[in-house]
Amino acid sequence: MIEAKGVCLEYPDGTRALKNIELSVKPGELVYITGPSGSGKTSLLKLFMGAEYPTAGSLRVLGQHICRGQASRIGNLRRMIGPVFQDFRLIKGRTALENVMLGMRFLDIPSGCIRENAGNALKKVGLEQKMLSLVEHLSWGECQRVAIARAVAREPVLIIADEPTGNLDKNNALNILELLKSFRDTNRAIIITTHATHLIESEKDAGLILMDNGTMSRERVGVLG
Amino acid sequence: MKNILFNTGYFIKETKTIIRMNLLSNILSFLSIGLIFFILAMMISGWWISNQVVLAIQEEAEISIYFSDDLDAAGADRLVKEIKNIEGVYEARLISEEEAYSRMEKILGKEAHVLEYLDENPFSSFIEAKIQIEDIGLILKKLDLIAGIEHVRDNREVLERILGISQTIKMLGYLIITAAGISTTVIISHIIRTGIYDCREQINTLRLMGAPEAFISIPFMLEGLLLTLGGGVLSSALAAYTLKYLYTKAAGPIAFIPFPPLEALASNLVMLIMLLSAALGAVGVLFGLSSARS
C-alpha cells in the first residue's frame, strides 16, 4: 500500500522535516506513528495524502507515485483514502449526516447508496441520534466521531488519522482508538499518529513507528491474519 | 458528469448557502449589475430607435427640383421622365402650383389665413423626387446637366446631421457596452473570489478528500450566473417599464418621429440583455475562478 525509499522532505524555508524515510505498509496493517511534537509525524501523513511532495527519494501510495509531476493524479489517490484530520475539518452549518455524505458525493458511489452508507457509518460510531444535528452543536468527542464516520463511509482502502486522541482524556482516547481499529480488515490499512504512547504499548498486533527529528525507526510490524 | 447530475440538489443548496453567507454583498452586487444592464438597455434602445428613425428618414429622402417658368406642361412632363431615369431616383412627380399652395396651408395650420393677404399664388410648380440618400451627390451632378432646371433644394444638411447623431449614439453605445462588460466581469469575479475566500477551509477539506475542481467550483459558478441573470431580469423589467412610459410621453409632442413598435423593441431588448447577462456572467465566473485558483 505504501512504499517509501530514502524519502526526504525539505520545506521552502529550508526546514528538513523528514530524512531518509524507509517504510512499507501492507494491506491489513495497523500502524501507529508516534513521537514528540515537530518530529515529522504530520509531515509524513501529508506526503501519504499528496499534500506535500518528497524532495528526495521515492514514494508510492496505493500504486500512485507521489511526485510533483503527478499532481493531476493526486485527486484519484485521495479518493481512495479516508482521512481523519486533527482539527476534524467538518463543514459548519451542515448536519452530521450532510458532512458524511459530502465526503462521498464525488466518489463512484451510486447516489442512492450515499445516504444509506452515511447513516450506517454514523450508526457505527454511535451517533444515530445526532445525525440531523448541526456539527457546531456537537461536542468535541462527537465531532471526532463524525470525522471518523466521514472517513470510513467512503469505504477507503487506507485510513489515515492524524492525532485522533489529542485533547481527549484516557477513556475517550481509548474509545476512539478502539473505534478506528474496528474498521481494520485484511484489505484495508490504518495509519494513526498519536502522542499517547501509553495507550498503544499493549497493542502487540499493531505496527509501531517512532519518529524523532525527521528520522524514523520501525519498532514493530503488525499485519492481520 | 454523472456525479454532477446526481448532485444537482446539493449544488443548489450549496449555492444558497454561499449567497446567504455574504447576503448584503450579494444583494448590492445584484443591484449594481441590474443598474449597469439598465443603463446598457437604455443605450441600446436609444441606438435602435435612432437607427430606425434615420432609416425611415432616408427612405423618405426627397429633393425638390425647380424648373424655368418658360417650360410648358409637355416640357415639364418630359423633365419628370428624364429625372426618373437617373440612377438612385425611384420616384418623381410634378407638383402643381395649387398643390404647393395647399401644402403650405397644411404646414401653416391656424396661421394659414396669412396666405389670403396675397393677391396671387406665390408658389411655383416643381418636381418632387424620392431618392436613395447615399446617391445624392451623383444625382445632383446629373441634374446639373439637364437643361431647363433652375435650382434644386435638398435637405442634405438635415440628413447629414441626423446621420452624425446616429453615429455618435452608436459610438457611445459601443463605449457603454464595453464599460458594462468590464464592470460586470469585475463585479462577478470579485464576488466569486470573496465567496471562495470565505469558503477556503471547506474548499481545502474537499480537495484533501479528492474532490475534483469542477465539483468544488460549480456552486460558485451558479452564484455568479444567478447574480448576472438576476441583474438581467431586473434591468429588463425596468427597461420595459421605462420604454412604455417614454412611449406614452412621446406619443403627443413628437408623434411625427417614426418610432419602432414598443412590443418588438421591448422583446428584442429583453432577449439581448438576457443573452448578454448570461455571456458576461460566464466570463466573470471564469475570471473569478481562475484568479482565485492562481
mmCIF file of C-alpha atoms in Angstrom, chain A residues 45-210:
data_model
loop_
_atom_site.group_PDB
_atom_site.id
_atom_site.type_symbol
_atom_site.label_atom_id
_atom_site.label_comp_id
_atom_site.label_asym_id
_atom_site.label_seq_id
_atom_site.Cartn_x
_atom_site.Cartn_y
_atom_site.Cartn_z
ATOM 1 C CA LEU A 45 0.934 11.918 6.643
ATOM 2 C CA LYS A 46 0.947 14.945 4.308
ATOM 3 C CA LEU A 47 3.237 13.008 1.973
ATOM 4 C CA PHE A 48 0.925 9.992 2.064
ATOM 5 C CA MET A 49 -2.028 12.205 1.072
ATOM 6 C CA GLY A 50 -0.158 14.024 -1.669
ATOM 7 C CA ALA A 51 -0.378 17.329 0.193
ATOM 8 C CA GLU A 52 3.427 17.576 0.003
ATOM 9 C CA TYR A 53 5.926 16.001 -2.376
ATOM 10 C CA PRO A 54 9.207 14.308 -1.415
ATOM 11 C CA THR A 55 12.237 16.441 -2.181
ATOM 12 C CA ALA A 56 14.343 13.250 -2.462
ATOM 13 C CA GLY A 57 13.708 9.510 -2.611
ATOM 14 C CA SER A 58 10.739 7.641 -3.993
ATOM 15 C CA LEU A 59 7.256 7.231 -2.538
ATOM 16 C CA ARG A 60 4.361 5.142 -3.829
ATOM 17 C CA VAL A 61 0.966 5.244 -2.141
ATOM 18 C CA LEU A 62 -1.777 2.869 -3.363
ATOM 19 C CA GLY A 63 0.192 2.375 -6.553
ATOM 20 C CA GLN A 64 0.452 6.095 -7.195
ATOM 21 C CA HIS A 65 3.900 7.642 -7.465
ATOM 22 C CA ILE A 66 3.937 10.777 -5.297
ATOM 23 C CA CYS A 67 5.936 13.457 -7.082
ATOM 24 C CA ARG A 68 5.304 16.946 -8.337
ATOM 25 C CA GLY A 69 4.817 15.892 -11.966
ATOM 26 C CA GLN A 70 1.966 13.576 -10.961
ATOM 27 C CA ALA A 71 -0.057 16.306 -9.240
ATOM 28 C CA SER A 72 -3.077 15.820 -11.533
ATOM 29 C CA ARG A 73 -3.467 12.209 -10.353
ATOM 30 C CA ILE A 74 -3.393 13.089 -6.663
ATOM 31 C CA GLY A 75 -7.179 13.557 -6.681
ATOM 32 C CA ASN A 76 -7.644 9.881 -7.636
ATOM 33 C CA LEU A 77 -5.332 8.834 -4.802
ATOM 34 C CA ARG A 78 -7.139 10.968 -2.240
ATOM 35 C CA ARG A 79 -10.482 9.458 -3.237
ATOM 36 C CA MET A 80 -9.171 6.053 -2.084
ATOM 37 C CA ILE A 81 -8.101 7.385 1.332
ATOM 38 C CA GLY A 82 -10.284 8.021 4.372
ATOM 39 C CA PRO A 83 -8.692 10.954 6.192
ATOM 40 C CA VAL A 84 -9.436 11.886 9.819
ATOM 41 C CA PHE A 85 -7.968 15.346 10.313
ATOM 42 C CA GLN A 86 -6.545 16.570 13.601
ATOM 43 C CA ASP A 87 -8.981 19.529 13.620
ATOM 44 C CA PHE A 88 -11.742 17.348 12.055
ATOM 45 C CA ARG A 89 -12.361 19.846 9.214
ATOM 46 C CA LEU A 90 -16.128 19.410 9.437
ATOM 47 C CA ILE A 91 -18.206 21.837 7.395
ATOM 48 C CA LYS A 92 -20.098 24.234 9.639
ATOM 49 C CA GLY A 93 -23.756 24.948 9.016
ATOM 50 C CA ARG A 94 -24.296 21.358 7.880
ATOM 51 C CA THR A 95 -25.611 18.408 9.836
ATOM 52 C CA ALA A 96 -23.518 15.378 10.803
ATOM 53 C CA LEU A 97 -25.263 13.391 8.061
ATOM 54 C CA GLU A 98 -24.597 16.078 5.428
ATOM 55 C CA ASN A 99 -20.920 16.174 6.404
ATOM 56 C CA VAL A 100 -20.563 12.432 5.996
ATOM 57 C CA MET A 101 -22.494 12.475 2.716
ATOM 58 C CA LEU A 102 -20.333 15.316 1.392
ATOM 59 C CA GLY A 103 -17.239 13.109 1.609
ATOM 60 C CA MET A 104 -18.890 10.640 -0.784
ATOM 61 C CA ARG A 105 -20.639 12.860 -3.311
ATOM 62 C CA PHE A 106 -17.751 12.909 -5.791
ATOM 63 C CA LEU A 107 -16.889 9.200 -5.465
ATOM 64 C CA ASP A 108 -18.212 6.477 -7.728
ATOM 65 C CA ILE A 109 -20.842 5.509 -5.183
ATOM 66 C CA PRO A 110 -24.411 5.206 -6.566
ATOM 67 C CA SER A 111 -26.401 8.226 -5.420
ATOM 68 C CA GLY A 112 -28.973 6.005 -3.701
ATOM 69 C CA CYS A 113 -26.264 4.420 -1.540
ATOM 70 C CA ILE A 114 -24.712 7.684 -0.336
ATOM 71 C CA ARG A 115 -27.339 8.420 2.305
ATOM 72 C CA GLU A 116 -27.510 4.772 3.365
ATOM 73 C CA ASN A 117 -23.714 4.482 3.748
ATOM 74 C CA ALA A 118 -23.556 7.762 5.660
ATOM 75 C CA GLY A 119 -26.349 6.668 8.013
ATOM 76 C CA ASN A 120 -24.674 3.298 8.614
ATOM 77 C CA ALA A 121 -21.311 4.930 9.307
ATOM 78 C CA LEU A 122 -22.877 7.299 11.832
ATOM 79 C CA LYS A 123 -24.632 4.335 13.496
ATOM 80 C CA LYS A 124 -21.278 2.519 13.761
ATOM 81 C CA VAL A 125 -19.710 5.472 15.572
ATOM 82 C CA GLY A 126 -22.710 5.731 17.897
ATOM 83 C CA LEU A 127 -24.235 8.918 16.543
ATOM 84 C CA GLU A 128 -27.529 7.513 15.327
ATOM 85 C CA GLN A 129 -29.434 10.047 17.422
ATOM 86 C CA LYS A 130 -27.337 13.033 16.308
ATOM 87 C CA MET A 131 -27.437 12.519 12.542
ATOM 88 C CA LEU A 132 -29.501 15.619 11.914
ATOM 89 C CA SER A 133 -27.709 17.842 14.417
ATOM 90 C CA LEU A 134 -25.604 20.694 13.085
ATOM 91 C CA VAL A 135 -21.938 19.940 13.701
ATOM 92 C CA GLU A 136 -21.427 23.160 15.656
ATOM 93 C CA HIS A 137 -23.929 21.827 18.210
ATOM 94 C CA LEU A 138 -21.924 18.624 18.788
ATOM 95 C CA SER A 139 -19.316 18.057 21.499
ATOM 96 C CA TRP A 140 -15.592 17.617 20.760
ATOM 97 C CA GLY A 141 -15.845 13.846 21.031
ATOM 98 C CA GLU A 142 -18.948 13.735 18.837
ATOM 99 C CA CYS A 143 -17.215 15.809 16.156
ATOM 100 C CA GLN A 144 -14.320 13.360 16.323
ATOM 101 C CA ARG A 145 -16.787 10.540 15.663
ATOM 102 C CA VAL A 146 -18.408 12.379 12.739
ATOM 103 C CA ALA A 147 -14.935 12.846 11.216
ATOM 104 C CA ILE A 148 -14.278 9.103 11.603
ATOM 105 C CA ALA A 149 -17.687 8.277 10.124
ATOM 106 C CA ARG A 150 -16.936 10.550 7.158
ATOM 107 C CA ALA A 151 -13.643 8.742 6.577
ATOM 108 C CA VAL A 152 -14.984 5.180 6.802
ATOM 109 C CA ALA A 153 -18.238 5.804 4.899
ATOM 110 C CA ARG A 154 -16.077 6.352 1.812
ATOM 111 C CA GLU A 155 -15.055 2.684 2.025
ATOM 112 C CA PRO A 156 -11.387 3.607 1.708
ATOM 113 C CA VAL A 157 -8.526 1.150 1.328
ATOM 114 C CA LEU A 158 -6.364 3.309 3.577
ATOM 115 C CA ILE A 159 -7.475 5.223 6.664
ATOM 116 C CA ILE A 160 -5.152 7.978 7.857
ATOM 117 C CA ALA A 161 -5.914 9.549 11.233
ATOM 118 C CA ASP A 162 -3.859 12.499 12.444
ATOM 119 C CA GLU A 163 -3.755 12.755 16.262
ATOM 120 C CA PRO A 164 -7.298 11.444 16.832
ATOM 121 C CA THR A 165 -6.599 11.140 20.574
ATOM 122 C CA GLY A 166 -5.385 14.699 21.014
ATOM 123 C CA ASN A 167 -7.320 16.734 23.625
ATOM 124 C CA LEU A 168 -9.150 13.621 24.856
ATOM 125 C CA ASP A 169 -8.961 12.061 28.316
ATOM 126 C CA LYS A 170 -7.644 8.491 28.586
ATOM 127 C CA ASN A 171 -11.022 6.739 28.424
ATOM 128 C CA ASN A 172 -12.291 8.729 25.453
ATOM 129 C CA ALA A 173 -8.938 8.355 23.683
ATOM 130 C CA LEU A 174 -9.086 4.579 24.154
ATOM 131 C CA ASN A 175 -12.658 4.538 22.842
ATOM 132 C CA ILE A 176 -11.609 6.453 19.713
ATOM 133 C CA LEU A 177 -8.663 4.112 19.093
ATOM 134 C CA GLU A 178 -10.932 1.097 19.560
ATOM 135 C CA LEU A 179 -13.404 2.614 17.134
ATOM 136 C CA LEU A 180 -10.737 3.197 14.491
ATOM 137 C CA LYS A 181 -9.337 -0.309 14.991
ATOM 138 C CA SER A 182 -12.830 -1.736 14.425
ATOM 139 C CA PHE A 183 -12.589 -0.676 10.775
ATOM 140 C CA ARG A 184 -9.426 -2.685 10.237
ATOM 141 C CA ASP A 185 -9.707 -5.589 7.815
ATOM 142 C CA THR A 186 -7.418 -7.652 5.586
ATOM 143 C CA ASN A 187 -7.807 -5.301 2.622
ATOM 144 C CA ARG A 188 -7.528 -2.041 4.490
ATOM 145 C CA ALA A 189 -4.594 -0.438 6.264
ATOM 146 C CA ILE A 190 -4.920 2.108 9.042
ATOM 147 C CA ILE A 191 -2.258 4.655 9.963
ATOM 148 C CA ILE A 192 -2.703 6.628 13.176
ATOM 149 C CA THR A 193 -0.397 9.296 14.577
ATOM 150 C CA THR A 194 -0.537 9.861 18.313
ATOM 151 C CA HIS A 195 1.367 11.385 21.221
ATOM 152 C CA ALA A 196 -0.246 8.969 23.639
ATOM 153 C CA THR A 197 2.354 6.169 23.668
ATOM 154 C CA HIS A 198 0.920 4.776 26.916
ATOM 155 C CA LEU A 199 -2.294 3.893 25.086
ATOM 156 C CA ILE A 200 -0.641 1.774 22.415
ATOM 157 C CA GLU A 201 2.090 -0.008 24.376
ATOM 158 C CA SER A 202 -0.014 -3.109 24.832
ATOM 159 C CA GLU A 203 -1.059 -3.409 21.184
ATOM 160 C CA LYS A 204 1.236 -6.199 20.035
ATOM 161 C CA ASP A 205 -0.568 -6.827 16.712
ATOM 162 C CA ALA A 206 -0.063 -3.242 15.566
ATOM 163 C CA GLY A 207 2.951 -1.755 13.829
ATOM 164 C CA LEU A 208 4.809 0.995 15.608
ATOM 165 C CA ILE A 209 6.964 3.712 14.088
ATOM 166 C CA LEU A 210 8.922 6.107 16.251
#
